[in-house]
């Protein structure tokens, strides 16, 4: 039984405490059963705490209260676990003081008993109550800067005379700061000057004068604004103008006097924290005319150079190297302009200097010359680009790295602004040459072995040679009747019967233009022709060809490379070859290694059926070998020789199959157009067409 006096004793602060109810174990006070259990939970409102006081405890005792126990939790965390018997004094001193919730928090209690009791136990009984939380005394986080007042369910802060509570309801601040707009002179000081300044001050004095004037500050007397030992401002003076905040200033050294603000609107801001004993500052303000400052815009210099400029003064602004004047959003090419100091202390006009922009580099849109990495490159001053050719069948001629120069041009490290060129890699084949064979009774070429050889089927069968990605060269007599029309050429093949088989990889090229050498005599019938001088023609293709292992250009020889007697070369073509029954056109591309004959051998020309000797000129040479020769229908095909005497290096086009005695005569001597005599004509003709 609990006596009333005891209850009163427990409720030690009746005014702050409200008894809410009792909590006890099932069956109390007669005793609890095995397997008994109960749960209980209550919460306090904000500003209050909830507490439980156990007044009687009689549970089976066990190690760590494993068997029967009452457990108390605060916001879900175990704060006490009880069993056995405790007397009232012990409960009051050791147990109850800790059974308190957080302000606004919850307490929960759970009781359980195990399967047996050796003797009867009565259980527990307690009561719970709520009480005001004394924030001022018990909550270290409450910071009233001056006075704290506890109230039932809350608290409040208050301030000494001369201070008022700030907007955070905790900090006491002083009233300070004045609107001094319109005054051309006056004094400003920290609050309570010349006494120690108040804590938690937040003062802002506002100055504003006519627009052509600027405010000038003179610091007078001591300057003492609290500073930490490491130089940080604890309390701070700041000078605010529309173009920025100057400061914070603190310590014992005032800002330089006179302090020119260059502004007709200035706020003097002063803040202090809650501690320290410092005197503060005092200043006198007055006005003077505005001047302009030396910096007109960034990335530029001003001439003449002065610390400041009077209204009316005109200067020249010159942009830094690599920067140009931006006039109203337009990048100009000029790097300087004149500007005048206005009475408002500003420069007019005031244009920014911005980096020059070289733009996208200027090179042909044919896709062969490419930017290596356009994502990481920018086109402004000092930006870099790298160029490359689209495939290994081209080589870059010129520099590959360019930088955006101060003049707005892309320049290489050696100062060139000409973009590089991609020129076809010529005269190399990826597949090895086989052993020498015959074209008349000759050896079959493998695909890719003679990748510059082209086939013409109409109107007469013959050959041509690819010399770059847009041009081929052939014999004039083969195409003289086609100048006004167009013809098809086939490349990338060895089997001449499969030109219409798309899957075989054959490349079909159409002529756009056929240019016969002007020295070639046109219009003579093949039967009557005795002179094949200048038997050479250029063919421009309708589009650029895509090089591949089976289609590559031949090199041109040097001018007067000096083709000489006994020089060995390779002639190729789809012309006549020995079949089972005499001569037939060859289905497969054939080639043979033959040698150049002596001049006297060549001058001994064959005769026409009418007995007239054919004409030999210095624009021809003749070549062959015992049992090997070019033949009819090989016309226009190449005779190539390795550039280096060791038989290596890229091949160049030494001759074009032109004419010869009938193959049936077995003379084994063919006449060729001497290409080295036409290098200038070829280059000039191509240049003229490409650049027109
Ligand atoms: C009390 O809570 C515990 C755990 O949440 C539960 O196992 C037990 O059955 C509850 N007892 C009562 C009487 O609700
Ligand atoms: C300060 O107190 C007022 C009135 O008591 C209240 O309206 C305001 O929200 C409080 N401010 C803060 C920051 O707690
Ligand atoms: C000065 O302070 C006022 C507010 O007190 C503000 O509106 C004004 O923009 C400030 N002026 C400057 C120059 O910082
Ligand atoms: Ca038990
Ligand atoms: Ca309170
Ligand atoms: Ca201070």
Short mmCIF file of N, CA and C in Angstrom, two decimals, residues 135-136 139-149 154-160 163-173 199-200 274:
data_model
loop_
_atom_site.label_atom_id
_atom_site.label_comp_id
_atom_site.label_asym_id
_atom_site.label_seq_id
_atom_site.Cartn_x
_atom_site.Cartn_y
_atom_site.Cartn_z
N UNK A 135 14.88 24.47 -19.84
CA UNK A 135 15.85 24.68 -20.92
C UNK A 135 17.02 25.52 -20.44
N UNK A 136 16.76 26.55 -19.65
CA UNK A 136 17.83 27.46 -19.24
C UNK A 136 18.90 26.72 -18.45
N UNK A 139 19.57 22.53 -20.77
CA UNK A 139 19.90 22.33 -22.19
C UNK A 139 21.11 23.19 -22.56
N UNK A 140 22.27 22.56 -22.74
CA UNK A 140 23.48 23.34 -23.04
C UNK A 140 23.40 24.02 -24.40
N UNK A 141 22.45 23.61 -25.22
CA UNK A 141 22.40 24.21 -26.56
C UNK A 141 21.60 25.51 -26.59
N UNK A 142 20.87 25.78 -25.52
CA UNK A 142 20.11 27.04 -25.49
C UNK A 142 21.09 28.16 -25.19
N UNK A 143 21.18 29.15 -26.08
CA UNK A 143 22.10 30.25 -25.86
C UNK A 143 21.38 31.58 -25.93
N UNK A 144 20.89 31.99 -24.77
CA UNK A 144 20.40 33.35 -24.69
C UNK A 144 21.63 34.20 -24.44
N UNK A 145 21.87 35.23 -25.27
CA UNK A 145 23.14 35.93 -25.11
C UNK A 145 23.18 36.71 -23.80
N UNK A 146 22.01 37.06 -23.24
CA UNK A 146 22.06 37.74 -21.93
C UNK A 146 21.25 36.99 -20.87
N UNK A 147 19.92 37.02 -20.88
CA UNK A 147 19.15 36.35 -19.82
C UNK A 147 18.27 35.27 -20.42
N UNK A 148 18.11 34.18 -19.60
CA UNK A 148 17.24 33.09 -20.02
C UNK A 148 16.15 32.93 -18.96
N UNK A 149 14.89 32.76 -19.39
CA UNK A 149 13.77 32.57 -18.46
C UNK A 149 13.09 31.27 -18.80
N UNK A 154 8.22 25.81 -21.99
CA UNK A 154 9.04 26.58 -22.93
C UNK A 154 10.07 27.42 -22.20
N UNK A 155 10.57 28.45 -22.85
CA UNK A 155 11.55 29.36 -22.24
C UNK A 155 11.58 30.61 -23.09
N UNK A 156 12.29 31.65 -22.62
CA UNK A 156 12.45 32.87 -23.40
C UNK A 156 13.75 33.56 -23.03
N UNK A 157 14.24 34.44 -23.94
CA UNK A 157 15.45 35.20 -23.68
C UNK A 157 15.07 36.66 -23.50
N UNK A 158 15.87 37.40 -22.76
CA UNK A 158 15.64 38.84 -22.64
C UNK A 158 16.97 39.58 -22.55
N UNK A 159 16.93 40.92 -22.69
CA UNK A 159 18.17 41.71 -22.82
C UNK A 159 18.24 42.81 -21.79
N UNK A 160 19.48 43.27 -21.53
CA UNK A 160 19.72 44.41 -20.64
C UNK A 160 19.21 45.68 -21.31
N UNK A 163 19.82 47.24 -25.15
CA UNK A 163 19.92 46.19 -26.16
C UNK A 163 18.52 45.74 -26.52
N UNK A 164 18.36 45.15 -27.63
CA UNK A 164 17.09 44.50 -27.93
C UNK A 164 17.36 43.13 -28.55
N UNK A 165 16.32 42.31 -28.47
CA UNK A 165 16.46 40.94 -28.94
C UNK A 165 16.50 40.93 -30.46
N UNK A 166 17.47 40.22 -31.00
CA UNK A 166 17.60 40.14 -32.45
C UNK A 166 16.56 39.21 -33.05
N UNK A 167 16.59 39.10 -34.36
CA UNK A 167 15.56 38.33 -35.06
C UNK A 167 15.62 36.85 -34.73
N UNK A 168 16.77 36.37 -34.18
CA UNK A 168 16.83 34.94 -33.83
C UNK A 168 16.20 34.66 -32.47
N UNK A 169 15.68 35.69 -31.78
CA UNK A 169 15.02 35.57 -30.47
C UNK A 169 15.98 35.14 -29.36
N UNK A 170 17.29 35.08 -29.63
CA UNK A 170 18.25 34.65 -28.62
C UNK A 170 19.34 35.69 -28.36
N UNK A 171 19.71 36.41 -29.42
CA UNK A 171 20.86 37.29 -29.31
C UNK A 171 20.40 38.71 -29.04
N UNK A 172 21.07 39.38 -28.09
CA UNK A 172 20.76 40.77 -27.80
C UNK A 172 21.68 41.64 -28.65
N UNK A 173 21.13 42.61 -29.35
CA UNK A 173 21.95 43.47 -30.19
C UNK A 173 21.68 44.92 -29.80
N UNK A 199 28.54 44.04 -27.65
CA UNK A 199 28.62 42.73 -28.30
C UNK A 199 27.44 42.57 -29.26
N UNK A 200 27.60 41.60 -30.16
CA UNK A 200 26.55 41.24 -31.12
C UNK A 200 26.02 42.44 -31.91
N UNK A 274 29.85 37.95 -29.54
CA UNK A 274 29.37 38.12 -28.17
C UNK A 274 30.45 38.30 -27.12
#
